[in-house]
Amino acid sequence: TDTLGEFDEARQVPDHFAVAAAAAIERAGSAGVDVTAAGDAVAGQLDRRPEIATQMALALGHAGSGRHVPSLVGLATAGEETPVNLRQAATQAIGLILERTGDSDAAGLAGEPLLSIAENADLDLELRQAAATALGRAPLSAEWRVRVADVLDATAGSR
């Protein structure tokens, strides 16, 4: 059978189909439908053009698991050569995955990078807010929550 999980390099999906698929996955996931079977296929599309990768990252927030967090962290922490809306989508996706799965190992992996984004006054404000929101959704220990709160309080005070 031909399923979303069978995307590969030999089968280039036209961009408009990829965007439509990502939007459908995001809508279904937002409505409570289990779309996790599409996670690996969606994650495999993160290396497409930024416009497509942004939509895929948003969909991955609903379809992904803890094993997809490292790729999303890589996008979220990418340098200025990566469009801010892609970095923000990756950051939002991390928060959605961590909230949905409760994966503490993935949260541990994402914690430092998200905190670094949230406290960096040189970064886009919406990106920083997305990182702070993702941290709020993450299953962090009490000690980590205190640390995050301290950094965010200090950051808010330095504006």
Coordinates of N, CA and C in Angstrom, one line a residue:
T1 N 0.8 -1.2 0.0 CA 0.0 0.0 0.0 C 0.9 1.2 0.0
D2 N 0.3 2.3 -0.5 CA 1.1 3.5 -0.6 C 0.6 4.4 0.5
T3 N 1.5 4.7 1.5 CA 1.2 5.5 2.7 C 2.1 6.6 2.8
L4 N 1.8 7.6 3.6 CA 2.6 8.7 3.9 C 4.0 8.3 4.4
G5 N 4.1 7.1 5.0 CA 5.4 6.6 5.6 C 6.3 6.2 4.5
E6 N 5.9 6.1 3.3 CA 6.8 5.6 2.2 C 7.4 6.7 1.4
F7 N 7.4 8.0 1.9 CA 8.1 9.1 1.2 C 9.6 8.8 1.1
D8 N 10.2 9.0 0.1 CA 11.7 8.8 0.0 C 12.2 9.8 -1.1
E9 N 13.6 9.8 -1.2 CA 14.2 10.8 -2.1 C 13.9 10.4 -3.5
A10 N 13.7 9.2 -3.9 CA 13.4 8.8 -5.2 C 12.0 9.3 -5.7
R11 N 11.2 9.6 -4.7 CA 9.8 10.0 -5.0 C 9.6 11.5 -4.5
Q12 N 9.9 12.4 -5.3 CA 9.8 13.8 -4.9 C 8.4 14.2 -5.0
V13 N 7.9 14.6 -3.8 CA 6.5 15.0 -3.7 C 6.5 16.5 -4.0
P14 N 5.6 16.9 -5.0 CA 5.6 18.3 -5.3 C 5.2 19.1 -4.0
D15 N 5.8 20.3 -4.0 CA 5.7 21.2 -2.8 C 4.2 21.4 -2.3
H16 N 3.3 21.6 -3.2 CA 2.0 21.9 -2.8 C 1.3 20.7 -2.1
F17 N 1.7 19.5 -2.6 CA 1.2 18.3 -1.9 C 1.8 18.1 -0.5
A18 N 3.1 18.4 -0.4 CA 3.7 18.3 0.9 C 3.1 19.3 1.9
V19 N 2.8 20.5 1.4 CA 2.2 21.5 2.3 C 0.8 21.1 2.7
A20 N 0.1 20.6 1.8 CA -1.3 20.1 2.0 C -1.3 18.9 3.0
A21 N -0.3 18.0 2.9 CA -0.2 16.9 3.8 C 0.2 17.4 5.2
A22 N 1.1 18.3 5.3 CA 1.5 18.8 6.6 C 0.3 19.5 7.3
A23 N -0.4 20.3 6.5 CA -1.6 21.0 7.0 C -2.6 20.0 7.5
A24 N -2.9 18.9 6.8 CA -3.8 17.9 7.2 C -3.4 17.2 8.5
I25 N -2.1 16.9 8.6 CA -1.6 16.3 9.8 C -1.7 17.2 10.9
E26 N -1.4 18.5 10.7 CA -1.5 19.4 11.8 C -2.9 19.6 12.3
R27 N -3.9 19.7 11.3 CA -5.3 19.9 11.7 C -5.8 18.7 12.4
A28 N -5.5 17.5 11.9 CA -6.0 16.2 12.5 C -5.4 16.1 13.9
G29 N -4.1 16.4 14.1 CA -3.5 16.3 15.4 C -4.1 17.3 16.4
S30 N -4.3 18.5 15.9 CA -5.0 19.5 16.8 C -6.3 19.1 17.2
A31 N -7.0 18.3 16.4 CA -8.4 17.8 16.7 C -8.4 16.6 17.6
G32 N -7.2 16.1 17.9 CA -7.1 14.9 18.8 C -6.9 13.6 18.1
V33 N -6.8 13.6 16.8 CA -6.6 12.4 16.0 C -5.1 11.9 16.2
D34 N -4.9 10.7 16.4 CA -3.6 10.1 16.5 C -2.9 10.1 15.2
V35 N -2.0 11.0 14.9 CA -1.2 11.0 13.7 C 0.2 10.6 13.8
T36 N 0.6 10.0 14.9 CA 2.0 9.7 15.2 C 2.6 8.7 14.2
A37 N 1.7 7.9 13.5 CA 2.2 7.0 12.4 C 2.9 7.8 11.3
A38 N 2.6 9.1 11.2 CA 3.2 9.9 10.1 C 4.5 10.5 10.6
G39 N 4.9 10.4 11.8 CA 6.0 11.1 12.4 C 7.3 11.0 11.6
D40 N 7.7 9.7 11.3 CA 9.0 9.5 10.6 C 9.0 10.1 9.2
A41 N 7.8 10.0 8.5 CA 7.7 10.5 7.2 C 7.8 12.1 7.2
V42 N 7.1 12.7 8.1 CA 7.2 14.1 8.3 C 8.6 14.6 8.6
A43 N 9.2 13.9 9.6 CA 10.6 14.3 10.0 C 11.5 14.2 8.8
G44 N 11.3 13.2 7.9 CA 12.1 13.1 6.7 C 12.0 14.2 5.7
Q45 N 11.1 15.1 5.9 CA 10.9 16.2 5.0 C 11.5 17.5 5.6
L46 N 12.1 17.5 6.8 CA 12.6 18.7 7.4 C 13.8 19.3 6.6
D47 N 14.4 18.6 5.7 CA 15.5 19.1 5.0 C 15.1 19.8 3.6
R48 N 13.8 19.9 3.4 CA 13.3 20.6 2.2 C 13.5 22.1 2.3
R49 N 13.1 22.8 1.3 CA 13.2 24.3 1.3 C 12.5 24.8 2.6
P50 N 13.0 25.9 3.1 CA 12.5 26.5 4.3 C 11.0 26.6 4.4
E51 N 10.4 27.0 3.3 CA 8.9 27.2 3.3 C 8.2 25.9 3.6
I52 N 8.7 24.8 3.0 CA 8.1 23.5 3.2 C 8.5 22.9 4.6
A53 N 9.8 23.1 5.0 CA 10.3 22.5 6.2 C 9.5 23.2 7.4
T54 N 9.2 24.4 7.3 CA 8.4 25.1 8.3 C 7.1 24.4 8.5
Q55 N 6.4 24.1 7.5 CA 5.1 23.4 7.6 C 5.3 22.0 8.1
M56 N 6.3 21.4 7.7 CA 6.6 20.0 8.2 C 6.9 20.0 9.7
A57 N 7.7 21.0 10.2 CA 8.0 21.1 11.6 C 6.7 21.3 12.4
L58 N 5.8 22.2 11.9 CA 4.6 22.4 12.6 C 3.8 21.1 12.7
A59 N 3.7 20.3 11.6 CA 3.0 19.0 11.6 C 3.7 18.0 12.5
L60 N 5.1 18.1 12.6 CA 5.8 17.2 13.4 C 5.5 17.4 14.9
G61 N 5.1 18.6 15.3 CA 4.7 18.8 16.6 C 3.5 17.9 17.0
H62 N 2.7 17.5 16.1 CA 1.5 16.7 16.3 C 1.8 15.2 16.1
A63 N 2.8 15.0 15.2 CA 3.0 13.6 14.7 C 4.3 13.0 15.3
G64 N 5.2 13.8 15.8 CA 6.5 13.4 16.2 C 6.5 12.8 17.6
S65 N 7.7 12.2 17.9 CA 8.0 11.6 19.2 C 9.3 12.2 19.7
G66 N 9.7 11.7 20.9 CA 11.0 12.1 21.5 C 12.1 11.9 20.6
R67 N 12.1 10.9 19.7 CA 13.2 10.6 18.9 C 13.4 11.7 17.8
H68 N 12.4 12.5 17.6 CA 12.4 13.6 16.6 C 12.9 14.9 17.2
V69 N 13.0 15.0 18.5 CA 13.4 16.2 19.1 C 14.8 16.6 18.7
P70 N 15.8 15.8 18.6 CA 17.1 16.2 18.3 C 17.2 17.0 16.9
S71 N 16.4 16.5 15.9 CA 16.4 17.2 14.6 C 15.7 18.6 14.8
L72 N 14.7 18.6 15.6 CA 14.0 19.9 15.8 C 14.9 20.9 16.6
V73 N 15.6 20.4 17.6 CA 16.6 21.2 18.3 C 17.6 21.8 17.3
G74 N 18.1 20.9 16.4 CA 19.1 21.4 15.4 C 18.5 22.5 14.6
L75 N 17.3 22.5 14.2 CA 16.7 23.5 13.4 C 16.4 24.8 14.3
A76 N 16.0 24.6 15.5 CA 15.7 25.7 16.4 C 16.9 26.5 16.8
T77 N 18.1 25.8 16.8 CA 19.3 26.5 17.2 C 20.2 26.8 16.1
A78 N 19.7 26.6 14.9 CA 20.5 26.9 13.7 C 20.8 28.4 13.6
G79 N 21.8 28.8 13.0 CA 22.2 30.2 12.9 C 21.3 31.0 12.0
E80 N 21.7 32.3 11.8 CA 20.9 33.2 11.1 C 20.6 32.8 9.7
E81 N 21.4 31.9 9.1 CA 21.1 31.4 7.8 C 19.8 30.7 7.7
T82 N 19.3 30.3 8.8 CA 18.0 29.6 8.8 C 16.9 30.6 9.1
P83 N 15.8 30.7 8.3 CA 14.8 31.7 8.6 C 14.2 31.5 10.0
V84 N 13.9 32.7 10.6 CA 13.4 32.7 12.0 C 12.1 31.9 12.1
N85 N 11.2 32.0 11.0 CA 9.9 31.3 11.1 C 10.1 29.8 11.2
L86 N 11.1 29.3 10.5 CA 11.4 27.8 10.6 C 12.0 27.5 12.0
R87 N 12.8 28.3 12.5 CA 13.4 28.1 13.9 C 12.2 28.1 14.9
Q88 N 11.3 29.1 14.7 CA 10.2 29.2 15.6 C 9.3 28.0 15.5
A89 N 9.0 27.5 14.3 CA 8.1 26.3 14.1 C 8.8 25.1 14.8
A90 N 10.1 25.0 14.6 CA 10.8 23.8 15.3 C 10.7 23.9 16.8
T91 N 10.8 25.1 17.3 CA 10.7 25.3 18.8 C 9.3 25.0 19.3
Q92 N 8.3 25.5 18.5 CA 6.9 25.2 18.9 C 6.7 23.6 18.8
A93 N 7.2 23.0 17.8 CA 7.0 21.5 17.7 C 7.6 20.8 18.9
I94 N 8.8 21.2 19.3 CA 9.4 20.6 20.5 C 8.5 20.7 21.7
G95 N 7.9 21.8 21.9 CA 7.0 22.0 23.0 C 5.8 21.1 22.9
L96 N 5.2 21.0 21.7 CA 4.0 20.1 21.5 C 4.4 18.7 21.7
I97 N 5.5 18.2 21.2 CA 5.9 16.8 21.4 C 6.2 16.5 22.9
L98 N 6.9 17.4 23.6 CA 7.2 17.2 25.0 C 5.9 17.2 25.8
E99 N 5.0 18.1 25.5 CA 3.7 18.1 26.3 C 2.9 16.8 26.0
R100 N 2.8 16.4 24.7 CA 2.0 15.3 24.4 C 2.6 13.9 24.9
T101 N 3.9 13.8 24.8 CA 4.5 12.5 25.1 C 5.0 12.4 26.5
G102 N 5.3 13.5 27.2 CA 5.9 13.5 28.5 C 7.3 12.9 28.5
D103 N 8.0 12.9 27.4 CA 9.3 12.3 27.3 C 10.3 13.1 28.1
S104 N 10.7 12.6 29.2 CA 11.6 13.4 30.1 C 13.1 13.3 29.5
D105 N 13.4 12.3 28.8 CA 14.7 12.2 28.2 C 14.9 13.3 27.1
A106 N 13.8 13.4 26.2 CA 13.8 14.4 25.2 C 13.8 15.8 25.8
A107 N 13.1 15.9 26.9 CA 13.0 17.2 27.6 C 14.4 17.6 28.1
G108 N 15.1 16.6 28.6 CA 16.5 16.9 29.1 C 17.4 17.3 28.0
L109 N 17.2 16.7 26.8 CA 18.0 17.1 25.6 C 17.7 18.5 25.1
A110 N 16.4 18.8 25.2 CA 16.0 20.1 24.6 C 16.1 21.3 25.6
G111 N 16.2 21.0 26.9 CA 16.2 22.0 27.9 C 17.2 23.1 27.8
E112 N 18.5 22.8 27.7 CA 19.5 23.8 27.6 C 19.4 24.6 26.3
P113 N 19.2 24.0 25.1 CA 19.1 24.8 23.9 C 17.8 25.7 24.0
L114 N 16.7 25.2 24.5 CA 15.5 26.1 24.6 C 15.8 27.3 25.6
L115 N 16.4 27.0 26.7 CA 16.7 28.0 27.7 C 17.7 29.1 27.1
S116 N 18.6 28.6 26.3 CA 19.6 29.5 25.7 C 18.9 30.4 24.7
I117 N 17.9 29.9 23.9 CA 17.1 30.7 23.0 C 16.3 31.7 23.8
A118 N 15.6 31.2 24.8 CA 14.7 32.1 25.6 C 15.4 33.3 26.2
E119 N 16.7 33.1 26.7 CA 17.4 34.2 27.4 C 18.2 35.0 26.5
N120 N 18.3 34.7 25.2 CA 19.2 35.5 24.3 C 18.4 36.7 23.7
A121 N 18.7 37.9 24.3 CA 18.1 39.1 23.9 C 18.3 39.5 22.5
D122 N 19.3 38.9 21.8 CA 19.6 39.3 20.4 C 18.8 38.6 19.4
L123 N 18.0 37.6 19.9 CA 17.1 36.8 19.0 C 15.8 37.4 18.9
D124 N 15.1 37.0 17.9 CA 13.7 37.5 17.6 C 12.8 37.2 18.8
L125 N 12.0 38.1 19.2 CA 11.1 38.0 20.4 C 10.2 36.8 20.3
E126 N 9.6 36.6 19.1 CA 8.6 35.5 19.0 C 9.3 34.2 19.1
L127 N 10.5 34.1 18.6 CA 11.3 32.9 18.8 C 11.6 32.6 20.3
R128 N 12.0 33.7 21.0 CA 12.3 33.5 22.4 C 11.0 33.1 23.2
Q129 N 9.9 33.7 22.8 CA 8.6 33.4 23.5 C 8.2 31.9 23.2
A130 N 8.5 31.5 21.9 CA 8.2 30.1 21.6 C 9.1 29.1 22.4
A131 N 10.3 29.5 22.6 CA 11.2 28.7 23.5 C 10.7 28.6 24.9
A132 N 10.3 29.8 25.4 CA 9.8 29.8 26.8 C 8.5 29.0 26.9
T133 N 7.7 29.1 26.0 CA 6.4 28.3 26.0 C 6.7 26.8 25.9
A134 N 7.7 26.4 25.0 CA 8.1 25.0 24.9 C 8.6 24.5 26.3
L135 N 9.4 25.3 26.9 CA 9.9 24.9 28.3 C 8.8 24.7 29.3
G136 N 7.8 25.6 29.2 CA 6.6 25.5 30.0 C 5.8 24.2 29.8
R137 N 5.9 23.7 28.6 CA 5.2 22.4 28.2 C 6.0 21.2 28.6
A138 N 7.3 21.3 28.8 CA 8.2 20.2 28.9 C 8.0 19.6 30.3
P139 N 8.2 18.2 30.4 CA 8.1 17.6 31.7 C 9.5 17.7 32.4
L140 N 9.7 18.9 33.0 CA 11.0 19.2 33.7 C 10.9 18.9 35.2
S141 N 12.0 18.6 35.7 CA 12.0 18.4 37.2 C 11.8 19.7 37.9
A142 N 11.5 19.6 39.2 CA 11.3 20.8 40.0 C 12.5 21.7 40.0
E143 N 13.7 21.1 40.0 CA 14.9 21.9 40.0 C 15.1 22.7 38.7
W144 N 14.8 22.0 37.6 CA 14.8 22.6 36.3 C 13.8 23.7 36.2
R145 N 12.6 23.5 36.7 CA 11.6 24.6 36.6 C 12.0 25.8 37.4
V146 N 12.7 25.6 38.5 CA 13.2 26.8 39.2 C 14.2 27.5 38.4
R147 N 15.1 26.7 37.8 CA 16.2 27.3 37.0 C 15.6 28.1 35.8
V148 N 14.6 27.5 35.1 CA 14.0 28.2 34.0 C 13.3 29.5 34.5
A149 N 12.6 29.4 35.6 CA 11.9 30.6 36.1 C 12.9 31.7 36.5
D150 N 14.0 31.3 37.1 CA 15.0 32.3 37.4 C 15.6 33.0 36.2
V151 N 15.9 32.2 35.1 CA 16.5 32.8 33.9 C 15.4 33.7 33.2
L152 N 14.2 33.2 33.2 CA 13.2 34.0 32.5 C 12.9 35.3 33.3
D153 N 12.9 35.2 34.6 CA 12.7 36.4 35.4 C 13.8 37.4 35.2
A154 N 15.0 36.9 35.1 CA 16.2 37.8 34.9 C 16.1 38.4 33.5
T155 N 15.7 37.6 32.5 CA 15.6 38.1 31.2 C 14.5 39.1 31.1
A156 N 13.4 38.9 31.7 CA 12.3 39.9 31.7 C 12.7 41.2 32.3
G157 N 13.5 41.1 33.4 CA 14.0 42.3 34.1 C 15.0 43.1 33.3
S158 N 15.7 42.4 32.3 CA 16.7 43.1 31.6 C 16.3 43.8 30.3
R159 N 14.9 43.8 30.1 CA 14.4 44.4 28.8 C 14.5 45.9 28.8

